[in-house]
Amino acid sequence: MDAPVASLTDLQSCPGAGSVIGVFTGQTPSPTPADSPAATGYDTWALTLDDGTRQLTDDGVHLGAVMSPDGRAVYHLRSSGRVFGDALETPGVIERLDVLTGQVTEVAELPGTVDLGISGDGRHLAAAHTVEPHPDTGLDVNSVTVVDLTSLEVEAPLSRAADVDPNLFSAVTEVALNPDGSRVAYVLAVEVERGTVVNTLRIRDRVTNADTVVHTAQGTDFVSDVDWSADGTTVLAAIRHQRPTDTAEDPARFRTLRVDVTSGRTTLDEGFAQDFAPLSADGSRLLGIAAPGPEEGPGKSELVAWDRARGPSRIASIAPAGAGISVASCSYR
């Protein structure tokens, strides 16, 4: 609330992409019959250079999106629209939406997709999803599948990490690709014993299949977002931090993890948002979506920039409430 107000004027428009520089998922209540459970609808919204927003879909079934590095395309997830309990079915279709023409094409069908990541060269798309459902035991096989965006070839999923017992529940929750798509950063949650889940951030080499744990969340902390800097030097993650004394009424606390890919050195800074996107090639500046201040009321979010040297600055309030922001790297100056 006390952060200074800034703007996105230090970014630039991308050739051939108009004023669109990013994308996020907007959340709105969906009208339902009186005898049906209430559900939240999700649509893809564009973030424009003038601090504005523009709705790109209006069917309420698009959950999660990433922006292509050149700003020309949005890759987003489409659900069937079926409601289970009070939530939409997990998306199973990845679509490409052309920002200028609005044309939509299907990229792949991958059931149970929860997150997407795109390589810095725009040639590969990674999806964290369910590979084998096992409703009888609850031990679904979750992994990462990479799609070649030139040929639309869907590659074989990454194999299970060697240190993960197949008899324990595990799930890939977040994914990101390095600039040339040769390495995958992903978050793996493993239930090591009933009621105890350990979250690890890992890097998998797609050529050698070597899997390296670069961070293990402590206690009840978990990783809520992950990205790879455009220059390939740093993996960034948002860590949801919980103190033993925290209650449901306490505000969420976040830390920003930086992993130097060459040395493996990690640093933790005080964070600001659950979802973020880099605003600079080295990842020293971030843009995130945070909960609004009490004066904003429900149904909105705060667009907040964060600089390692200067701290946070508020950009604008956005409506509807948003999540999962992604920014085109061509907009960096």
Coordinates of C-alpha atoms in Angstrom, one line a residue:
M1 CA 0.0 0.0 0.0
D2 CA 2.9 2.3 0.7
A3 CA 4.9 1.5 -2.4
P4 CA 5.4 4.4 -4.8
V5 CA 3.3 4.4 -8.0
A6 CA 5.2 3.7 -11.3
S7 CA 4.3 2.8 -14.8
L8 CA 5.4 0.5 -17.6
T9 CA 6.7 3.3 -19.8
D10 CA 10.3 1.9 -19.6
L11 CA 9.1 -1.0 -21.7
Q12 CA 8.8 -0.9 -25.5
S13 CA 6.2 -2.2 -28.0
C14 CA 7.2 -5.3 -29.9
P15 CA 7.4 -5.2 -33.7
G16 CA 4.2 -6.5 -35.2
A17 CA 2.5 -7.0 -31.8
G18 CA 0.8 -3.6 -31.4
S19 CA 0.6 -2.3 -27.8
V20 CA 0.3 -5.8 -26.3
I21 CA 3.3 -6.8 -24.1
G22 CA 1.9 -9.4 -21.8
V23 CA -1.0 -11.7 -20.8
F24 CA -2.7 -12.8 -17.6
T25 CA -5.7 -14.9 -16.6
G26 CA -8.7 -13.0 -15.4
Q27 CA -11.0 -14.5 -12.8
T28 CA -14.8 -13.8 -12.8
P29 CA -17.7 -15.5 -11.1
S30 CA -19.7 -17.6 -13.6
P31 CA -23.5 -17.5 -13.6
T32 CA -24.9 -20.9 -12.7
P33 CA -28.4 -22.3 -12.2
A34 CA -29.7 -22.0 -8.6
D35 CA -29.3 -25.8 -8.0
S36 CA -25.7 -25.9 -9.3
P37 CA -22.4 -25.1 -7.4
A38 CA -20.9 -21.7 -8.0
A39 CA -17.7 -21.7 -10.1
T40 CA -15.2 -19.2 -11.1
G41 CA -14.7 -18.5 -14.8
Y42 CA -11.3 -17.9 -16.3
D43 CA -10.4 -15.9 -19.4
T44 CA -7.3 -14.7 -21.1
W45 CA -6.5 -11.0 -20.9
A46 CA -3.8 -8.9 -22.6
L47 CA -1.7 -6.4 -20.8
T48 CA -1.0 -3.4 -23.0
L49 CA 1.8 -0.8 -22.9
D50 CA -0.4 2.0 -21.7
D51 CA -1.1 0.1 -18.4
G52 CA -4.4 -1.1 -19.8
T53 CA -6.0 -4.5 -20.3
R54 CA -7.9 -6.1 -23.1
Q55 CA -10.0 -9.2 -22.9
L56 CA -8.9 -11.9 -25.4
T57 CA -11.4 -14.7 -24.6
D58 CA -14.9 -14.6 -23.2
D59 CA -15.9 -18.2 -22.7
G60 CA -14.8 -18.5 -19.1
V61 CA -12.8 -21.8 -19.7
H62 CA -9.2 -20.5 -20.2
L63 CA -6.9 -21.2 -17.3
G64 CA -3.3 -20.2 -17.6
A65 CA -1.4 -18.5 -20.4
V66 CA 2.1 -17.6 -21.5
M67 CA 3.2 -14.9 -24.0
S68 CA 5.5 -15.7 -26.9
P69 CA 8.9 -13.9 -26.7
D70 CA 8.0 -11.8 -29.8
G71 CA 4.7 -10.8 -28.4
R72 CA 2.7 -12.1 -31.4
A73 CA 1.1 -15.1 -29.8
V74 CA -0.5 -16.3 -26.6
Y75 CA -0.4 -20.0 -25.6
H76 CA -3.1 -20.8 -23.2
L77 CA -5.0 -23.7 -21.6
R78 CA -8.6 -24.5 -22.3
S79 CA -10.8 -26.6 -20.0
S80 CA -13.8 -28.6 -21.1
G81 CA -16.0 -26.3 -19.0
R82 CA -17.2 -29.2 -16.8
V83 CA -17.5 -28.3 -13.2
F84 CA -16.3 -30.7 -10.5
G85 CA -17.3 -29.6 -7.0
D86 CA -16.9 -25.8 -7.3
A87 CA -14.0 -25.8 -9.9
L88 CA -13.6 -26.2 -13.6
E89 CA -12.1 -29.4 -14.9
T90 CA -8.3 -29.2 -15.2
P91 CA -7.4 -28.1 -18.8
G92 CA -6.5 -30.7 -21.4
V93 CA -6.0 -28.6 -24.6
I94 CA -3.3 -26.1 -25.4
E95 CA -4.2 -23.3 -27.9
R96 CA -2.3 -20.6 -29.8
L97 CA -4.1 -17.3 -30.1
D98 CA -2.7 -14.7 -32.6
V99 CA -2.7 -11.4 -30.8
L100 CA -3.4 -9.3 -33.9
T101 CA -5.9 -11.4 -35.8
G102 CA -7.5 -13.3 -33.0
Q103 CA -7.1 -16.6 -34.9
V104 CA -7.1 -19.6 -32.6
T105 CA -5.3 -22.9 -33.4
E106 CA -5.0 -26.1 -31.4
V107 CA -1.4 -26.9 -30.4
A108 CA -1.7 -30.1 -28.4
E109 CA -4.0 -32.2 -26.2
L110 CA -2.4 -33.0 -22.8
P111 CA -4.8 -34.0 -20.1
G112 CA -4.5 -32.4 -16.6
T113 CA -2.2 -29.5 -17.6
V114 CA -1.5 -27.1 -14.7
D115 CA 1.2 -24.9 -16.0
L116 CA 3.0 -23.8 -19.2
G117 CA 6.5 -22.4 -20.0
I118 CA 7.9 -21.2 -23.3
S119 CA 11.6 -21.1 -24.3
G120 CA 13.3 -17.7 -25.0
D121 CA 13.7 -18.5 -28.7
G122 CA 9.9 -19.2 -29.0
R123 CA 10.5 -22.7 -30.4
H124 CA 9.5 -25.0 -27.5
L125 CA 6.6 -25.1 -25.1
A126 CA 6.7 -27.1 -21.8
A127 CA 3.5 -28.4 -20.1
A128 CA 3.3 -29.7 -16.6
H129 CA 0.5 -32.3 -16.7
T130 CA -0.9 -35.7 -15.8
V131 CA 0.8 -38.5 -17.8
E132 CA -1.0 -41.5 -16.3
P133 CA -4.1 -41.1 -14.1
H134 CA -4.6 -43.7 -11.3
P135 CA -7.9 -42.9 -9.6
D136 CA -7.8 -46.2 -7.8
T137 CA -4.6 -45.5 -5.8
G138 CA -4.3 -41.7 -6.2
L139 CA -0.7 -42.2 -7.4
D140 CA -1.1 -40.3 -10.7
V141 CA 2.0 -40.0 -12.8
N142 CA 2.7 -36.3 -13.3
S143 CA 5.5 -35.0 -15.5
V144 CA 6.6 -32.4 -18.1
T145 CA 6.1 -32.7 -21.8
V146 CA 7.8 -30.5 -24.4
V147 CA 6.1 -29.5 -27.6
D148 CA 8.1 -28.4 -30.7
L149 CA 6.2 -25.3 -31.8
T150 CA 7.7 -25.4 -35.3
S151 CA 6.6 -29.0 -36.1
L152 CA 4.0 -29.3 -33.3
E153 CA 5.7 -32.6 -32.5
V154 CA 4.8 -33.7 -28.9
E155 CA 7.8 -35.3 -27.3
A156 CA 7.8 -38.1 -24.7
P157 CA 7.3 -36.9 -21.1
L158 CA 10.3 -36.5 -18.9
S159 CA 11.0 -39.7 -16.9
R160 CA 10.3 -39.7 -13.2
A161 CA 13.2 -38.4 -11.1
A162 CA 15.4 -41.2 -9.9
D163 CA 15.1 -40.1 -6.2
V164 CA 11.3 -40.1 -6.2
D165 CA 9.7 -43.3 -4.9
P166 CA 6.9 -44.4 -7.3
N167 CA 4.8 -45.5 -4.3
L168 CA 4.6 -41.9 -3.0
F169 CA 2.3 -39.3 -4.4
S170 CA 4.1 -36.6 -6.4
A171 CA 3.0 -33.8 -8.7
V172 CA 4.7 -31.3 -11.0
T173 CA 3.2 -28.0 -10.3
E174 CA 5.3 -25.3 -12.1
V175 CA 7.5 -25.4 -15.2
A176 CA 9.9 -23.1 -17.1
L177 CA 12.3 -23.5 -20.0
N178 CA 15.7 -22.0 -20.6
P179 CA 16.2 -19.8 -23.7
D180 CA 17.1 -22.6 -26.1
G181 CA 14.7 -25.2 -24.5
S182 CA 17.5 -27.6 -23.6
R183 CA 16.8 -27.5 -19.9
V184 CA 13.6 -27.5 -17.8
A185 CA 13.1 -25.9 -14.4
Y186 CA 10.2 -27.5 -12.6
V187 CA 8.7 -27.8 -9.2
L188 CA 8.0 -31.2 -7.8
A189 CA 5.7 -31.7 -4.7
V190 CA 6.2 -35.1 -3.0
E191 CA 4.1 -36.5 -0.1
V192 CA 6.9 -38.1 1.8
E193 CA 4.4 -39.2 4.5
R194 CA 0.7 -38.7 5.1
G195 CA 0.1 -35.0 5.5
T196 CA 3.7 -34.0 4.8
V197 CA 4.6 -32.6 1.4
V198 CA 8.0 -31.5 0.4
N199 CA 8.4 -29.1 -2.5
T200 CA 11.7 -29.1 -4.5
L201 CA 12.8 -26.9 -7.4
R202 CA 14.7 -28.9 -9.9
I203 CA 16.5 -28.5 -13.2
R204 CA 16.4 -31.3 -15.8
D205 CA 18.8 -31.5 -18.7
R206 CA 16.7 -32.7 -21.7
V207 CA 19.8 -34.1 -23.5
T208 CA 21.5 -36.0 -20.6
N209 CA 18.4 -36.4 -18.4
A210 CA 20.4 -35.3 -15.4
D211 CA 18.1 -34.0 -12.7
T212 CA 19.4 -31.6 -10.1
V213 CA 17.6 -30.3 -7.0
V214 CA 18.5 -26.6 -6.6
H215 CA 16.2 -25.7 -3.7
T216 CA 14.1 -27.5 -1.1
A217 CA 11.3 -25.6 0.5
Q218 CA 11.3 -25.6 4.3
G219 CA 8.5 -26.5 6.5
T220 CA 5.1 -25.7 4.9
D221 CA 6.6 -23.3 2.4
F222 CA 5.8 -24.1 -1.3
V223 CA 6.8 -22.7 -4.7
S224 CA 4.0 -20.8 -6.3
D225 CA 5.7 -19.8 -9.6
V226 CA 8.9 -20.3 -11.5
D227 CA 10.5 -18.6 -14.5
W228 CA 13.8 -18.6 -16.4
S229 CA 15.6 -15.3 -17.1
A230 CA 15.8 -14.4 -20.8
D231 CA 19.6 -14.4 -20.7
G232 CA 19.7 -17.9 -19.3
T233 CA 21.7 -17.1 -16.2
T234 CA 19.0 -17.4 -13.5
V235 CA 16.0 -19.4 -12.5
L236 CA 13.6 -17.4 -10.4
A237 CA 10.8 -18.7 -8.1
A238 CA 8.2 -17.3 -5.8
I239 CA 8.2 -19.0 -2.4
R240 CA 5.0 -18.9 -0.4
H241 CA 6.3 -18.6 3.2
Q242 CA 4.3 -19.5 6.2
R243 CA 5.2 -18.9 9.8
P244 CA 4.1 -21.3 12.5
T245 CA 2.0 -18.6 14.1
D246 CA 0.2 -17.6 10.8
T247 CA -3.6 -18.0 10.7
A248 CA -6.0 -18.0 7.7
E249 CA -6.6 -14.3 8.3
D250 CA -2.9 -13.3 8.0
P251 CA -1.7 -11.9 4.7
A252 CA 0.2 -14.2 2.4
R253 CA 4.0 -13.8 2.6
F254 CA 6.3 -14.4 -0.3
R255 CA 10.0 -14.6 -1.0
T256 CA 11.8 -14.4 -4.3
L257 CA 14.3 -17.2 -4.9
R258 CA 17.2 -16.6 -7.4
V259 CA 19.3 -19.6 -8.6
D260 CA 22.5 -18.8 -10.4
V261 CA 22.4 -21.6 -13.0
T262 CA 26.2 -21.8 -13.5
S263 CA 27.3 -21.8 -9.8
G264 CA 24.2 -23.2 -8.2
R265 CA 24.3 -20.3 -5.7
T266 CA 20.8 -19.4 -4.3
T267 CA 19.6 -16.2 -2.7
L268 CA 16.3 -15.4 -1.1
D269 CA 14.8 -11.9 -1.0
E270 CA 11.6 -10.6 0.5
G271 CA 9.0 -11.1 -2.2
F272 CA 5.8 -9.4 -3.3
A273 CA 3.6 -11.7 -5.3
Q274 CA 2.5 -15.2 -5.9
D275 CA 2.7 -14.9 -9.7
F276 CA 5.4 -12.9 -11.5
A277 CA 7.2 -12.4 -14.9
P278 CA 10.7 -11.0 -15.6
L279 CA 10.8 -7.4 -16.8
S280 CA 14.5 -7.5 -17.7
A281 CA 16.8 -10.0 -19.4
D282 CA 18.7 -10.9 -16.2
G283 CA 15.5 -11.1 -14.1
S284 CA 16.6 -8.3 -11.7
R285 CA 13.2 -6.6 -12.4
L286 CA 9.9 -8.5 -12.0
L287 CA 6.2 -7.8 -12.7
G288 CA 3.7 -9.5 -10.5
I289 CA 0.0 -9.7 -9.6
A290 CA -0.7 -9.1 -5.9
A291 CA -3.8 -9.0 -3.7
P292 CA -5.4 -5.5 -3.7
G293 CA -5.3 -3.1 -0.9
P294 CA -8.5 -2.9 1.3
E295 CA -9.6 0.3 -0.4
E296 CA -9.8 -1.5 -3.8
G297 CA -12.5 -4.0 -2.8
P298 CA -13.0 -7.5 -4.2
G299 CA -12.7 -8.5 -7.9
K300 CA -9.5 -6.6 -8.5
S301 CA -5.7 -7.2 -8.3
E302 CA -2.7 -5.0 -8.0
L303 CA -0.1 -4.9 -10.8
V304 CA 3.2 -4.5 -9.0
A305 CA 6.8 -4.1 -10.3
W306 CA 9.7 -5.2 -8.1
D307 CA 13.4 -4.2 -8.5
R308 CA 16.2 -5.8 -6.5
A309 CA 17.7 -2.4 -5.8
R310 CA 14.7 -0.2 -5.3
G311 CA 12.0 -2.6 -4.0
P312 CA 8.3 -2.6 -5.1
S313 CA 6.3 0.0 -6.9
R314 CA 2.6 -0.2 -7.7
I315 CA 1.7 0.1 -11.4
A316 CA -2.1 -0.1 -11.5
S317 CA -5.2 -1.9 -10.3
I318 CA -6.6 -4.3 -12.7
A319 CA -10.0 -5.9 -13.0
P320 CA -11.0 -8.6 -13.1
A321 CA -8.8 -10.2 -10.4
G322 CA -5.8 -11.8 -12.2
A323 CA -3.2 -14.5 -11.9
G324 CA -0.4 -16.1 -14.0
I325 CA 1.1 -13.1 -15.6
S326 CA 3.6 -13.5 -18.6
V327 CA 5.5 -10.7 -20.4
A328 CA 7.0 -10.8 -23.9
S329 CA 10.8 -10.5 -23.6
C330 CA 10.8 -8.3 -26.8
S331 CA 9.4 -5.5 -24.6
Y332 CA 12.6 -5.2 -22.5
R333 CA 14.7 -2.2 -23.2

